Coordinates of C-alpha atoms in Angstrom, one line a residue:
X1 CA 30.5 122.8 -41.6
X2 CA 33.6 122.8 -39.3
X3 CA 33.3 122.9 -35.5
X4 CA 34.6 126.4 -35.2
X5 CA 31.9 127.5 -37.8
X6 CA 29.3 125.8 -35.6
X7 CA 30.5 127.6 -32.4
X8 CA 30.4 131.1 -34.2
X9 CA 26.8 130.2 -35.6
X10 CA 25.6 129.2 -32.0
X11 CA 27.2 132.2 -30.5
X12 CA 25.4 134.6 -32.8
X13 CA 22.1 132.8 -32.3
X14 CA 22.6 133.5 -28.6
X15 CA 23.7 137.2 -28.7
X16 CA 22.3 138.5 -32.0
X17 CA 25.4 140.3 -33.2
X18 CA 28.8 139.5 -34.5
X19 CA 30.5 141.7 -32.0
X20 CA 28.8 140.1 -28.8
X21 CA 29.5 136.6 -30.4
X22 CA 33.1 137.4 -30.9
X23 CA 33.3 138.6 -27.2
X24 CA 31.5 135.4 -26.1
X25 CA 34.0 133.3 -28.0
X26 CA 37.1 135.4 -26.9
X27 CA 38.0 136.2 -30.5
X28 CA 38.2 139.4 -32.6
X29 CA 35.0 140.7 -34.4
X30 CA 36.8 140.3 -37.9
X31 CA 37.7 136.8 -37.1
X32 CA 34.1 135.9 -36.1
X33 CA 32.9 137.6 -39.4
X34 CA 35.4 135.6 -41.5
X35 CA 34.2 132.3 -39.9
X36 CA 30.6 133.1 -40.4
X37 CA 31.2 134.0 -44.1
X38 CA 33.3 130.8 -44.6
X39 CA 30.5 128.7 -43.1
X40 CA 27.9 130.3 -45.4
X41 CA 30.1 129.8 -48.4
X42 CA 30.6 126.1 -47.7
X43 CA 26.9 125.6 -47.0
X44 CA 25.9 127.6 -50.1
X45 CA 23.2 129.7 -48.3
X46 CA 22.9 132.4 -45.9
X47 CA 22.5 131.7 -42.1
X48 CA 21.4 135.2 -41.0
X49 CA 19.8 138.3 -42.4
X50 CA 20.8 141.7 -41.0
X51 CA 17.7 143.5 -39.7
X52 CA 18.1 147.0 -37.8
X53 CA 21.6 146.2 -36.7
X54 CA 20.9 142.6 -35.6
X55 CA 21.4 139.3 -37.2
X56 CA 18.3 137.2 -37.5
X57 CA 18.4 133.6 -38.6
X58 CA 17.1 132.6 -41.9
X59 CA 14.7 129.7 -42.3
X60 CA 17.7 127.4 -43.0
X61 CA 19.5 129.0 -39.9
X62 CA 16.5 128.2 -37.6
X63 CA 16.5 124.5 -38.8
X64 CA 20.2 124.2 -38.3
X65 CA 20.0 125.8 -35.0
X66 CA 17.9 123.0 -33.4
X67 CA 20.6 120.4 -34.3
X68 CA 23.5 122.7 -33.4
X69 CA 22.2 123.1 -29.9
X70 CA 22.3 119.3 -29.3
X71 CA 26.0 119.3 -30.7
X72 CA 27.1 122.2 -28.7
X73 CA 25.6 120.9 -25.5
X74 CA 27.3 117.5 -26.0
X75 CA 30.6 119.2 -26.8
X76 CA 30.4 121.2 -23.4
X77 CA 29.6 118.0 -21.6
X78 CA 32.5 116.3 -23.2
X79 CA 34.8 119.3 -22.1
X80 CA 33.5 119.1 -18.6
X81 CA 34.2 115.3 -18.6
X82 CA 37.7 115.7 -19.9
X83 CA 38.5 118.4 -17.3
X84 CA 37.1 116.2 -14.5
X85 CA 39.1 113.2 -15.7
X86 CA 42.2 115.3 -15.8
X87 CA 41.5 116.6 -12.3
X88 CA 40.2 113.4 -10.8
X89 CA 37.4 115.2 -9.3
X90 CA 34.6 112.6 -10.0
X91 CA 34.4 109.0 -10.9
X92 CA 34.2 105.6 -9.5
X93 CA 37.1 103.4 -8.3
X94 CA 36.8 99.6 -7.7
X95 CA 39.4 98.4 -5.1
X96 CA 40.3 94.8 -4.0
X97 CA 42.7 94.4 -1.1
X98 CA 44.1 91.9 1.4
X99 CA 41.8 91.7 4.4
X100 CA 44.6 93.0 6.7
X101 CA 44.8 96.2 4.5
X102 CA 41.1 96.9 4.9
X103 CA 41.0 97.1 8.6
X104 CA 42.5 100.6 8.6
X105 CA 44.9 101.4 5.8
X106 CA 42.3 101.4 2.8
X107 CA 39.6 103.1 4.8
X108 CA 42.1 105.9 5.9
X109 CA 43.1 106.4 2.2
X110 CA 39.6 106.5 1.0
X111 CA 38.5 108.9 3.7
X112 CA 41.5 111.4 2.8
X113 CA 40.9 111.0 -0.8
X114 CA 37.2 111.8 -0.5
X115 CA 37.8 114.8 1.6
X116 CA 39.5 116.4 -1.5
X117 CA 37.3 114.7 -4.0
X118 CA 33.8 114.2 -2.5
X119 CA 32.3 113.3 -6.0
X120 CA 34.4 110.1 -6.3
X121 CA 32.6 106.9 -5.3
X122 CA 34.3 103.6 -4.3
X123 CA 33.6 99.9 -4.3
X124 CA 35.8 97.9 -1.9
X125 CA 36.2 94.2 -1.3
X126 CA 38.6 91.9 0.4
X127 CA 40.3 89.0 -1.4
X128 CA 42.8 86.5 -0.6
X129 CA 45.9 86.3 -2.8
X130 CA 44.7 84.1 -5.6
X131 CA 41.3 85.8 -5.9
X132 CA 43.1 89.2 -5.6
X133 CA 45.2 88.5 -8.7
X134 CA 42.3 87.0 -10.6
X135 CA 39.9 89.9 -10.2
X136 CA 42.6 92.4 -11.2
X137 CA 43.6 90.4 -14.3
X138 CA 39.9 90.1 -15.3
X139 CA 39.5 93.8 -14.7
X140 CA 36.7 93.2 -12.2
X141 CA 38.4 95.9 -10.2
X142 CA 40.7 98.9 -11.1
X143 CA 43.3 98.4 -8.4
X144 CA 44.5 95.4 -6.2
X145 CA 46.5 96.1 -3.1
X146 CA 48.2 93.1 -1.5
X147 CA 51.3 91.5 0.1
X148 CA 54.4 90.2 -1.8
X149 CA 52.7 90.1 -5.1
X150 CA 54.5 87.9 -7.5
X151 CA 55.6 88.9 -10.9
X152 CA 53.0 88.2 -13.7
X153 CA 53.0 89.0 -17.4
X154 CA 49.5 90.4 -17.1
X155 CA 50.2 92.8 -14.2
X156 CA 51.7 96.1 -13.6
X157 CA 53.0 95.9 -10.1
X158 CA 54.3 98.8 -8.0
X159 CA 55.7 98.6 -4.5
X160 CA 53.8 100.7 -2.1
X161 CA 55.9 100.1 1.0
X162 CA 58.3 97.9 2.9
X163 CA 56.7 96.5 6.0
X164 CA 57.3 94.0 8.7
X165 CA 55.8 91.4 11.1
X166 CA 54.9 92.2 14.7
X167 CA 54.2 90.2 17.7
X168 CA 50.8 90.8 19.3
X169 CA 50.1 89.7 22.9
X170 CA 47.2 89.9 25.4
X171 CA 47.4 93.1 27.4
X172 CA 47.8 91.2 30.5
X173 CA 51.3 90.1 29.3
X174 CA 52.5 93.7 28.6
X175 CA 54.8 94.1 31.6
X176 CA 56.5 90.8 30.9
X177 CA 57.6 91.8 27.2
X178 CA 61.0 93.0 26.1
X179 CA 61.0 96.0 23.7
X180 CA 61.6 93.6 20.9
X181 CA 60.7 90.0 21.0
X182 CA 62.8 87.1 19.6
X183 CA 61.1 84.3 17.7
X184 CA 62.2 81.7 20.2
X185 CA 60.1 83.5 22.9
X186 CA 56.8 82.5 21.1
X187 CA 57.6 78.7 21.7
X188 CA 56.9 79.4 25.4
X189 CA 53.3 80.5 24.9
X190 CA 50.2 79.2 23.0
X191 CA 50.9 80.3 19.4
X192 CA 48.3 81.3 16.9
X193 CA 49.7 80.9 13.3
X194 CA 48.8 82.1 9.9
X195 CA 48.3 79.4 7.2
X196 CA 51.1 79.3 4.6
X197 CA 49.0 79.0 1.5
X198 CA 49.6 82.6 0.4
X199 CA 52.8 84.7 0.0
X200 CA 52.5 86.5 3.3
X201 CA 52.2 83.3 5.3
X202 CA 54.8 81.6 3.1
X203 CA 57.3 84.5 3.7
X204 CA 56.8 84.3 7.3
X205 CA 57.1 80.5 7.3
X206 CA 60.4 80.6 5.4
X207 CA 61.9 83.3 7.8
X208 CA 60.9 81.1 10.8
X209 CA 62.3 78.0 9.3
X210 CA 65.7 79.9 8.4
X211 CA 66.0 81.0 12.1
X212 CA 65.8 77.4 13.2
X213 CA 62.9 78.1 15.5
X214 CA 60.1 75.6 15.5
X215 CA 56.7 77.2 16.1
X216 CA 53.8 74.8 16.5
X217 CA 50.4 76.7 16.4
X218 CA 47.7 75.6 18.7
X219 CA 45.3 77.5 16.2
X220 CA 45.9 78.1 12.5
X221 CA 44.0 81.0 10.9
X222 CA 43.4 82.2 7.4
X223 CA 43.6 86.0 8.2
X224 CA 45.6 87.9 10.6
X225 CA 42.4 89.8 11.6
X226 CA 41.2 86.4 13.2
X227 CA 44.5 86.0 14.9
X228 CA 44.0 89.6 16.4
X229 CA 40.6 88.7 17.8
X230 CA 41.8 85.4 19.3
X231 CA 44.7 87.4 21.0
X232 CA 42.3 90.0 22.3
X233 CA 40.3 87.2 23.9
X234 CA 43.4 85.8 25.6
X235 CA 43.6 82.6 23.4
X236 CA 47.4 82.9 22.9
X237 CA 50.0 85.1 21.2
X238 CA 50.5 85.6 17.4
X239 CA 52.8 87.2 14.8
X240 CA 50.9 89.5 12.3
X241 CA 51.6 92.0 9.7
X242 CA 52.1 95.6 10.9
X243 CA 48.8 96.8 9.5
X244 CA 46.9 94.3 11.6
X245 CA 49.1 95.1 14.6
X246 CA 48.4 98.8 14.1
X247 CA 44.7 98.2 14.4
X248 CA 44.8 96.5 17.8
X249 CA 42.7 97.7 20.7
X250 CA 45.4 98.9 23.2
X251 CA 42.9 98.0 26.0
X252 CA 43.1 94.4 25.0
X253 CA 46.3 93.8 23.0
X254 CA 49.8 95.1 23.0
X255 CA 52.2 94.8 20.1
X256 CA 56.1 94.6 19.9
X257 CA 58.5 94.5 16.9
X258 CA 60.4 91.2 16.3
X259 CA 64.1 90.6 16.7
X260 CA 65.3 90.2 14.0
X261 CA 62.8 91.9 11.7
X262 CA 60.9 89.9 9.2
X263 CA 60.1 92.1 6.2
X264 CA 57.6 91.8 3.3
X265 CA 56.4 94.2 0.6
X266 CA 53.0 95.9 0.0
X267 CA 52.1 96.2 -3.7
X268 CA 49.6 98.0 -5.8
X269 CA 48.7 96.2 -9.0
X270 CA 46.5 96.7 -12.0
X271 CA 46.0 94.9 -15.3
X272 CA 48.6 95.8 -18.0
X273 CA 46.0 95.9 -20.8
X274 CA 44.0 98.5 -19.0
X275 CA 45.8 101.9 -18.7
X276 CA 45.7 103.5 -15.3
X277 CA 43.3 106.4 -15.0
X278 CA 44.4 109.6 -13.5
X279 CA 41.9 108.8 -10.6
X280 CA 43.6 105.5 -10.0
X281 CA 47.2 107.1 -10.0
X282 CA 46.0 109.8 -7.7
X283 CA 44.5 107.3 -5.2
X284 CA 47.7 105.4 -5.3
X285 CA 49.6 108.4 -4.1
X286 CA 47.1 109.0 -1.4
X287 CA 47.5 105.2 -0.3
X288 CA 51.3 105.7 -0.1
X289 CA 50.7 108.7 2.3
X290 CA 48.1 106.8 4.3
X291 CA 50.6 103.9 4.7
X292 CA 53.2 106.2 6.2
X293 CA 50.7 107.5 8.6
X294 CA 49.5 104.0 9.9
X295 CA 53.1 102.7 10.0
X296 CA 54.3 105.8 11.8
X297 CA 51.8 105.4 14.5
X298 CA 52.8 101.8 15.2
X299 CA 56.6 102.5 15.1
X300 CA 56.1 105.5 17.5
X301 CA 53.9 103.5 19.9
X302 CA 56.2 100.5 20.1
X303 CA 59.6 102.2 19.8
X304 CA 62.1 100.6 22.3
X305 CA 62.5 102.7 25.4
X306 CA 66.0 103.9 26.2
X307 CA 67.7 102.6 29.3

């Protein structure tokens, strides 16, 4: 018995007539009749008897109906699931990201995404670079978001944005600062530095070395968020990624672009052996828009004043 035969059989059981069943299935009455006759021909027995203008199920039809309801119900659930997957209206996404991106950027993207798709749930964790790559490769998360992700045969890596480093300073220093701060300026003040055992710290260290400026930190930190907290407490000055800088409390900290700029990239990655779901692709697009919002706020706030 083919699926279309089963659908016609089920529709007749619901409506009691060929005409009503055809209307329910959005097909013509002759087409519904042909499908019923073919089904009975293949089975070798009648499914309905005509009684006073209605079709009543035979004993065989009654037995078959019990099983057909389960199949039709499962088919409808499958159709709903396929529609939801295509529309990305429900589901669950596991996200791992660099700590700096989880201060504001990832929360903003999730908030915006759930406004349109409230039935989508999330699981979010912060990971340093090595762990971030590992959990993506092991498919412990659906997406990883980090800085300057290096090429890997098991990863599909896409650039989310080009970003840059910013200087952050205690609020009390605001009136002393130029519109853009040169690296050499940081040597005159207690400097809080990021460790160089991940790509972001290494990229900054290489740029500083190339500039010929020797920055000796009084405190070395693992994450830029710690640097931001230290600056807010007046412990010194620091250079951090723009997403950490954008999250500063303007009552305690002020931020300035560097001169010259030191750039880095933000990447989204997934395991190559796991195809990206519609949900993941749509979230990636929302992440890109959220990134523009966060970066735009920082650029506007710290744009050099015309003289």
